[in-house]
Structures are given as structure tokens and as C-alpha cells.
CSV table of C-alpha atoms in Angstrom, one decimal:
chain,number,residue,atom,x,y,z
A,1,UNK,CA,79.5,121.2,71.0
A,2,UNK,CA,75.9,121.5,71.2
A,3,UNK,CA,74.0,119.6,73.9
A,4,UNK,CA,70.7,120.4,72.5
A,5,UNK,CA,68.6,118.1,75.2
A,6,UNK,CA,70.1,120.1,77.7
A,7,UNK,CA,70.1,123.5,76.2
A,8,UNK,CA,73.7,123.7,76.6
A,9,UNK,CA,76.5,124.8,74.2
A,10,UNK,CA,80.1,123.8,75.0
A,11,UNK,CA,83.1,125.9,74.0
A,12,UNK,CA,86.7,124.6,74.2
A,13,UNK,CA,89.8,124.3,72.5
A,14,UNK,CA,92.6,121.8,72.6
A,15,UNK,CA,96.4,122.6,71.8
A,16,UNK,CA,99.0,121.7,69.2
A,17,UNK,CA,101.7,122.4,71.3
A,18,UNK,CA,102.5,121.9,75.2
A,19,UNK,CA,103.4,125.4,76.0
A,20,UNK,CA,100.7,128.1,74.7
A,21,UNK,CA,101.8,131.8,75.2
A,22,UNK,CA,99.2,133.5,73.0
A,23,UNK,CA,95.9,134.8,74.3
A,24,UNK,CA,93.7,131.8,72.7
A,25,UNK,CA,90.6,133.0,74.4
A,26,UNK,CA,90.3,135.6,72.0
A,27,UNK,CA,89.6,133.2,69.2
A,28,UNK,CA,86.5,131.7,70.8
A,29,UNK,CA,83.1,132.4,69.1
A,30,UNK,CA,80.4,134.3,70.3
A,31,UNK,CA,77.9,133.2,72.8
A,32,UNK,CA,75.0,131.1,71.3
A,33,UNK,CA,71.6,132.9,72.0
A,34,UNK,CA,69.0,131.1,73.9
A,35,UNK,CA,71.5,128.5,74.9
A,36,UNK,CA,73.5,128.1,78.5
A,37,UNK,CA,77.2,128.8,77.2
A,38,UNK,CA,79.8,126.9,78.9
A,39,UNK,CA,83.2,127.4,78.0
A,40,UNK,CA,86.5,125.4,79.1
A,41,UNK,CA,89.9,127.1,78.9
A,42,UNK,CA,93.3,125.9,80.0
A,43,UNK,CA,95.0,129.2,81.2
A,44,UNK,CA,96.9,130.9,83.9
A,45,UNK,CA,94.8,134.1,83.3
A,46,UNK,CA,96.8,137.0,84.5
A,47,UNK,CA,99.3,134.7,86.3
A,48,UNK,CA,99.2,132.9,89.6
A,49,UNK,CA,102.3,132.6,92.1
A,50,UNK,CA,104.2,129.3,91.3
A,51,UNK,CA,102.9,128.8,87.9
A,52,UNK,CA,104.2,129.4,84.4
A,53,UNK,CA,102.2,132.0,82.1
A,54,UNK,CA,99.9,129.8,80.1
A,55,UNK,CA,97.6,131.0,77.6
A,56,UNK,CA,97.4,134.7,79.3
A,57,UNK,CA,94.0,136.6,79.3
A,58,UNK,CA,92.3,139.0,81.7
A,59,UNK,CA,89.3,138.4,83.8
A,60,UNK,CA,87.7,141.6,82.0
A,61,UNK,CA,88.1,139.9,78.5
A,62,UNK,CA,86.4,136.5,79.7
A,63,UNK,CA,83.4,138.6,81.3
A,64,UNK,CA,82.9,140.6,78.3
A,65,UNK,CA,82.7,137.6,76.0
A,66,UNK,CA,79.2,136.8,77.0
A,67,UNK,CA,79.5,133.3,78.2
A,68,UNK,CA,77.5,132.0,81.2
A,69,UNK,CA,80.1,129.9,82.8
A,70,UNK,CA,84.1,129.8,82.4
A,71,UNK,CA,85.7,126.5,83.7
A,72,UNK,CA,89.3,127.1,84.0
A,73,UNK,CA,92.0,124.6,84.2
A,74,UNK,CA,95.9,124.6,84.6
A,75,UNK,CA,95.8,126.0,88.4
A,76,UNK,CA,95.3,123.3,90.9
A,77,UNK,CA,93.9,125.5,93.6
A,78,UNK,CA,90.2,126.2,93.8
A,79,UNK,CA,89.3,129.8,93.3
A,80,UNK,CA,86.1,131.7,92.4
A,81,UNK,CA,87.5,134.3,89.9
A,82,UNK,CA,84.3,136.0,89.4
A,83,UNK,CA,80.5,135.7,89.9
A,84,UNK,CA,78.8,137.7,87.3
A,85,UNK,CA,79.5,135.9,85.1
A,86,UNK,CA,80.7,132.9,86.9
A,87,UNK,CA,84.8,132.3,86.0
A,88,UNK,CA,86.1,129.5,88.2
A,89,UNK,CA,89.0,127.6,88.6
A,90,UNK,CA,87.9,124.4,90.2
A,91,UNK,CA,91.3,123.2,91.1
A,92,UNK,CA,92.6,119.5,90.6
A,93,UNK,CA,90.7,116.2,91.8
A,94,UNK,CA,93.4,114.9,93.7
A,95,UNK,CA,96.5,116.9,95.4
A,96,UNK,CA,99.8,115.3,93.8
A,97,UNK,CA,102.5,116.6,96.1
A,98,UNK,CA,103.0,118.9,99.2
A,99,UNK,CA,102.4,122.1,97.4
A,100,UNK,CA,99.0,121.0,96.6
A,101,UNK,CA,97.8,120.5,100.3
A,102,UNK,CA,94.2,120.9,101.6
A,103,UNK,CA,90.8,119.5,100.2
A,104,UNK,CA,90.6,118.7,96.3
A,105,UNK,CA,87.7,118.0,94.3
A,106,UNK,CA,85.4,119.4,91.7
A,107,UNK,CA,82.8,122.3,91.5
A,108,UNK,CA,79.1,121.3,90.9
A,109,UNK,CA,77.2,123.8,89.0
A,110,UNK,CA,73.4,124.2,89.2
A,111,UNK,CA,71.6,125.8,86.3
A,112,UNK,CA,67.8,126.7,86.3
A,113,UNK,CA,66.2,128.4,83.7
A,114,UNK,CA,69.6,129.2,81.9
A,115,UNK,CA,71.2,130.7,84.6
A,116,UNK,CA,73.7,129.6,87.3
A,117,UNK,CA,71.9,129.0,90.5
A,118,UNK,CA,74.7,128.0,92.5
A,119,UNK,CA,78.3,126.6,92.5
A,120,UNK,CA,79.4,124.2,95.2
A,121,UNK,CA,82.6,122.5,95.9
A,122,UNK,CA,82.9,118.7,96.2
A,123,UNK,CA,85.5,117.0,97.9
A,124,UNK,CA,86.8,114.1,95.9
A,125,UNK,CA,90.3,113.4,97.0
A,126,UNK,CA,91.4,110.2,98.4
A,127,UNK,CA,94.8,111.3,99.7
A,128,UNK,CA,95.1,114.5,101.7
A,129,UNK,CA,98.4,116.3,101.5
A,130,UNK,CA,98.8,118.7,104.6
A,131,UNK,CA,101.5,120.8,106.1
A,132,UNK,CA,101.4,120.4,110.0
A,133,UNK,CA,103.0,123.3,111.9
A,134,UNK,CA,104.3,122.6,115.3
A,135,UNK,CA,105.4,125.4,117.7
A,136,UNK,CA,108.2,124.2,119.7
A,137,UNK,CA,108.6,127.7,121.6
A,138,UNK,CA,109.6,127.1,124.9
A,139,UNK,CA,109.9,123.4,124.9
A,140,UNK,CA,112.3,122.2,127.4
A,141,UNK,CA,113.3,119.2,125.8
A,142,UNK,CA,112.8,116.8,123.0
A,143,UNK,CA,110.2,114.8,124.8
A,144,UNK,CA,108.1,118.0,125.0
A,145,UNK,CA,108.4,118.6,121.5
A,146,UNK,CA,107.5,114.9,120.6
A,147,UNK,CA,104.2,115.6,122.8
A,148,UNK,CA,103.4,118.4,120.6
A,149,UNK,CA,103.9,116.4,117.6
A,150,UNK,CA,101.5,114.0,118.8
A,151,UNK,CA,98.5,116.4,119.4
A,152,UNK,CA,99.3,118.1,116.0
A,153,UNK,CA,99.4,114.9,114.2
A,154,UNK,CA,96.0,113.5,116.0
A,155,UNK,CA,94.3,117.0,115.1
A,156,UNK,CA,95.3,116.7,111.1
A,157,UNK,CA,94.3,113.1,111.0
A,158,UNK,CA,90.8,113.9,112.5
A,159,UNK,CA,90.4,116.6,110.1
A,160,UNK,CA,91.2,114.4,107.0
A,161,UNK,CA,87.7,112.8,107.5
A,162,UNK,CA,89.2,109.2,107.0
A,163,UNK,CA,91.3,110.0,104.1
A,164,UNK,CA,95.1,108.9,104.2
A,165,UNK,CA,97.1,111.9,105.2
A,166,UNK,CA,100.4,112.8,103.5
A,167,UNK,CA,101.9,115.3,105.9
A,168,UNK,CA,105.0,117.2,106.3
A,169,UNK,CA,105.9,118.2,110.0
A,170,UNK,CA,107.2,121.9,110.2
A,171,UNK,CA,108.8,122.5,113.5
A,172,UNK,CA,109.6,126.1,114.5
A,173,UNK,CA,110.4,128.3,117.4
A,174,UNK,CA,113.2,128.6,120.0
A,175,UNK,CA,113.5,125.7,122.4
A,176,UNK,CA,116.1,124.0,124.4
A,177,UNK,CA,115.7,121.1,122.4
A,178,UNK,CA,117.0,122.4,119.3
A,179,UNK,CA,120.9,120.7,119.7
A,180,UNK,CA,119.0,117.4,120.3
A,181,UNK,CA,116.7,117.7,117.2
A,182,UNK,CA,119.3,119.0,114.9
A,183,UNK,CA,122.2,116.5,115.8
A,184,UNK,CA,120.9,113.6,113.7
A,185,UNK,CA,117.9,114.5,111.5
A,186,UNK,CA,117.5,111.0,110.2
A,187,UNK,CA,117.0,109.9,114.3
A,188,UNK,CA,114.7,113.0,114.6
A,189,UNK,CA,112.4,111.9,111.5
A,190,UNK,CA,112.1,108.2,113.2
A,191,UNK,CA,111.2,109.7,116.7
A,192,UNK,CA,108.4,112.0,115.1
A,193,UNK,CA,107.1,109.0,113.2
A,194,UNK,CA,107.2,107.0,116.4
A,195,UNK,CA,105.3,109.6,118.2
A,196,UNK,CA,102.7,110.0,115.5
A,197,UNK,CA,101.9,106.5,115.9
A,198,UNK,CA,100.7,107.0,119.3
A,199,UNK,CA,98.1,109.6,117.7
A,200,UNK,CA,96.7,107.6,114.8
A,201,UNK,CA,96.9,104.2,113.3
A,202,UNK,CA,100.0,103.7,110.7
A,203,UNK,CA,97.4,103.4,107.7
A,204,UNK,CA,95.9,106.7,108.6
A,205,UNK,CA,99.0,108.7,107.7
A,206,UNK,CA,102.5,109.0,106.2
A,207,UNK,CA,104.9,111.4,107.1
A,208,UNK,CA,106.3,112.9,103.8
A,209,UNK,CA,109.1,114.8,105.4
A,210,UNK,CA,110.3,116.8,108.8
A,211,UNK,CA,111.3,120.5,108.2
A,212,UNK,CA,113.2,121.4,111.3
A,213,UNK,CA,113.1,125.2,111.6
A,214,UNK,CA,113.6,125.3,115.2
A,215,UNK,CA,116.5,127.5,116.9
A,216,UNK,CA,118.5,127.6,120.1
A,217,UNK,CA,116.5,129.0,123.1
A,218,UNK,CA,119.6,131.3,124.0
A,219,UNK,CA,121.9,133.3,122.0
A,220,UNK,CA,125.3,131.8,121.5
A,221,UNK,CA,128.1,132.8,123.4
A,222,UNK,CA,130.7,134.9,121.5
A,223,UNK,CA,133.8,133.1,120.6
A,224,UNK,CA,137.4,134.6,119.6
A,225,UNK,CA,138.7,131.3,118.0
A,226,UNK,CA,138.4,130.0,114.5
A,227,UNK,CA,135.1,128.6,115.1
A,228,UNK,CA,133.8,132.1,116.4
A,229,UNK,CA,135.1,133.6,113.2
A,230,UNK,CA,133.3,131.2,111.0
A,231,UNK,CA,130.1,131.8,112.6
A,232,UNK,CA,130.5,135.6,112.3
A,233,UNK,CA,131.2,135.0,108.5
A,234,UNK,CA,128.0,133.0,108.2
A,235,UNK,CA,126.1,135.8,110.1
A,236,UNK,CA,127.2,138.3,107.6
A,237,UNK,CA,126.9,136.6,104.5
A,238,UNK,CA,124.6,138.5,102.0
A,239,UNK,CA,121.1,136.6,101.5
A,240,UNK,CA,120.6,138.0,98.0
A,241,UNK,CA,124.1,137.5,96.4
A,242,UNK,CA,124.8,133.6,95.9
A,243,UNK,CA,127.9,132.7,94.0
A,244,UNK,CA,127.1,132.4,90.3
A,245,UNK,CA,128.5,129.0,90.0
A,246,UNK,CA,126.0,127.7,93.0
A,247,UNK,CA,123.0,129.3,91.0
A,248,UNK,CA,124.2,127.7,87.8
A,249,UNK,CA,124.7,124.5,89.6
A,250,UNK,CA,120.9,124.6,91.3
A,251,UNK,CA,119.4,125.3,87.8
A,252,UNK,CA,121.0,122.4,86.2
A,253,UNK,CA,119.7,120.2,89.0
A,254,UNK,CA,116.1,121.6,88.5
A,255,UNK,CA,116.4,120.8,85.0
A,256,UNK,CA,116.9,117.0,85.2
A,257,UNK,CA,113.3,116.6,86.0
A,258,UNK,CA,110.7,118.5,83.9
A,259,UNK,CA,108.2,120.2,86.0
A,260,UNK,CA,110.2,120.2,89.0
A,261,UNK,CA,110.6,123.7,89.6
A,262,UNK,CA,106.7,124.3,89.5
A,263,UNK,CA,106.4,121.5,91.9
A,264,UNK,CA,108.7,122.8,94.4
A,265,UNK,CA,107.3,126.2,94.2
A,266,UNK,CA,109.1,129.4,94.3
A,267,UNK,CA,109.8,129.4,98.0
A,268,UNK,CA,111.7,126.4,97.9
A,269,UNK,CA,115.6,126.8,98.8
A,270,UNK,CA,116.7,124.9,95.4
A,271,UNK,CA,114.6,127.3,93.3
A,272,UNK,CA,115.9,130.2,95.1
A,273,UNK,CA,119.4,129.3,94.7
A,274,UNK,CA,118.8,128.7,90.9
A,275,UNK,CA,117.6,132.2,90.8
A,276,UNK,CA,121.0,133.5,92.3
A,277,UNK,CA,119.3,134.2,96.0
A,278,UNK,CA,118.8,132.4,99.3
A,279,UNK,CA,116.6,133.7,102.1
A,280,UNK,CA,118.2,134.4,105.2
A,281,UNK,CA,116.1,131.9,107.0
A,282,UNK,CA,118.3,129.3,105.5
A,283,UNK,CA,121.6,131.0,106.3
A,284,UNK,CA,120.3,131.2,110.0
A,285,UNK,CA,119.5,127.5,109.8
A,286,UNK,CA,123.0,126.6,108.5
A,287,UNK,CA,124.2,128.8,111.5
A,288,UNK,CA,122.0,127.1,114.0
A,289,UNK,CA,123.0,123.6,112.8
A,290,UNK,CA,126.7,124.5,113.4
A,291,UNK,CA,125.7,125.9,116.8
A,292,UNK,CA,123.8,122.7,117.6
A,293,UNK,CA,126.9,120.4,116.7
A,294,UNK,CA,129.3,122.4,118.5
A,295,UNK,CA,127.1,122.0,121.6
A,296,UNK,CA,127.9,118.4,121.5
A,297,UNK,CA,131.5,119.1,122.4
């Protein structure tokens, strides 16, 4: 497309199929001399973590093509891939879920005398997704943990610059409060929300989820009974060898919603399980949860 009044020629291509596995950038025309050549390309380039391969190509190939600016799509995280020539993933305008956290927007490209003079990020999102890490190490009880949550939420809301904040609380660290937090996760979520309301008004944030990664402050006392044998079994389970039937079941669940696997990301336990593995962290959580329940007796 020629924009003669601006001295710009726009190169791009639509797609006949949802999935494109060939290098379509090879078919882009040569640059038009005397004009600013701007190219649009939906691609994963050489690949990005958590994204399926799409219209693969290399940075070197794009750079050699002779265009002045490549605006790339498909990857929703902003990335300046190259500056001479400019090759940029501007990211998306609005984060859609917790795996698209942080500021989102567009890239403002300034062109003078047919050359890129500057590329600036412009924040345009309305809702900001954010993971909020709360280190609970050494917290004496659940009230001390709630105080830390209050501070962390307040800081996150302030940093959102007036946007609605959709946040995920991620609690971690050894604490004497672990048993109380793990006993009833529904009650824990309610208490986290109540604590957060002391830091900011309800319309300023939404707690999407609470991820409890705390653990007991002291190691468990060895036991010789059936419970002790169960704990020993959990502790020795191989982290990289899940039963095939469990992996198949997890894969079937992920297939029920198109795009769910990509939305959850490669580190989500459901995705790991579908691939026949599960990190030692999740086995440790199961063990600690069992210990927390036993601590009630």
C-alpha cells in the first residue's frame, strides 16, 4: 500500500489459514527506493517462550530485506529485537490474563527525512495485570502475613497509575503461619481480600488468585506410622516421571479450551503434567499441605 502523501509504502500480508508454518517473509517484495518502507508481519520469529511457532523467520533475514521498520505481531510482550534496522514487537494494547502482566500499549515511531528518529512506548492499557510477590519468611503468625500483604498490595496499586489492577498474590517462604494459611485456602483468600481493602479501595483492584507457596518454618518430626510412610513416599516421588494416564488426562483437559495451553504458559502445573512431568515444587506443596492438615490434630 502506497501512502504517497507521507512518502511511505506499507508491506503486509493476510493469512488464509489460522496456523502458518512457512516462512512467509521470504515472499515480501523488495523495498521501494525513495520511500519509507514499513512492514507488518505476524510471526514468532525464531520462537519465544510460551508461544507456538508461527510464520518462522530469522532476525538476520528481516534485517537483510532492506526495509526501514518491521512491526511484528503474535508476541504480546514488547521487545525491541533490533535497532538497525528497527525490528520491534510492540506487544498488545491490553493484557488479557495474568501471563500478560505489566504495562501494555503501542510503539510511537518518529520518522524524519525517511529515517527512524525514535521509537517510544506509549502505555494504553486500562486494566493492569500484575503478580504481587509477598515474602512471608519469618512471619510469626497469619496476622503478620496479612500485614505484609497489605503493604504489597498498596505498593502495587500505587504503581498502577490509577488503572484497575488485576493481581495475583504469590506468598512464599518458611513461616510459622503456614499451617493456618494452608488449612482452608478459601478462607485464606477471603482474608487476603479483606486485608487488601485496607490498602486500597475496592474499585482499585481485583484479586485474581492467591498462590500459596509458603512452607513450615521448622522441618517435620519423623514418624514411624502409616502417615510417616506416606510422607516418605511423597518425598521420594520422581519429579520428571508422572504416570502416563495422568499426563493423558491433563492433556485432554487442556484441549477442551482452544488456546488454554498458551494462556497458562509452560510453567503451569497443568501444562507440565500434560507433558508427563511435574516440578519438585508442586510435590513439595502437596507434602507441606499434608503436614499442615496433620498439624491440626
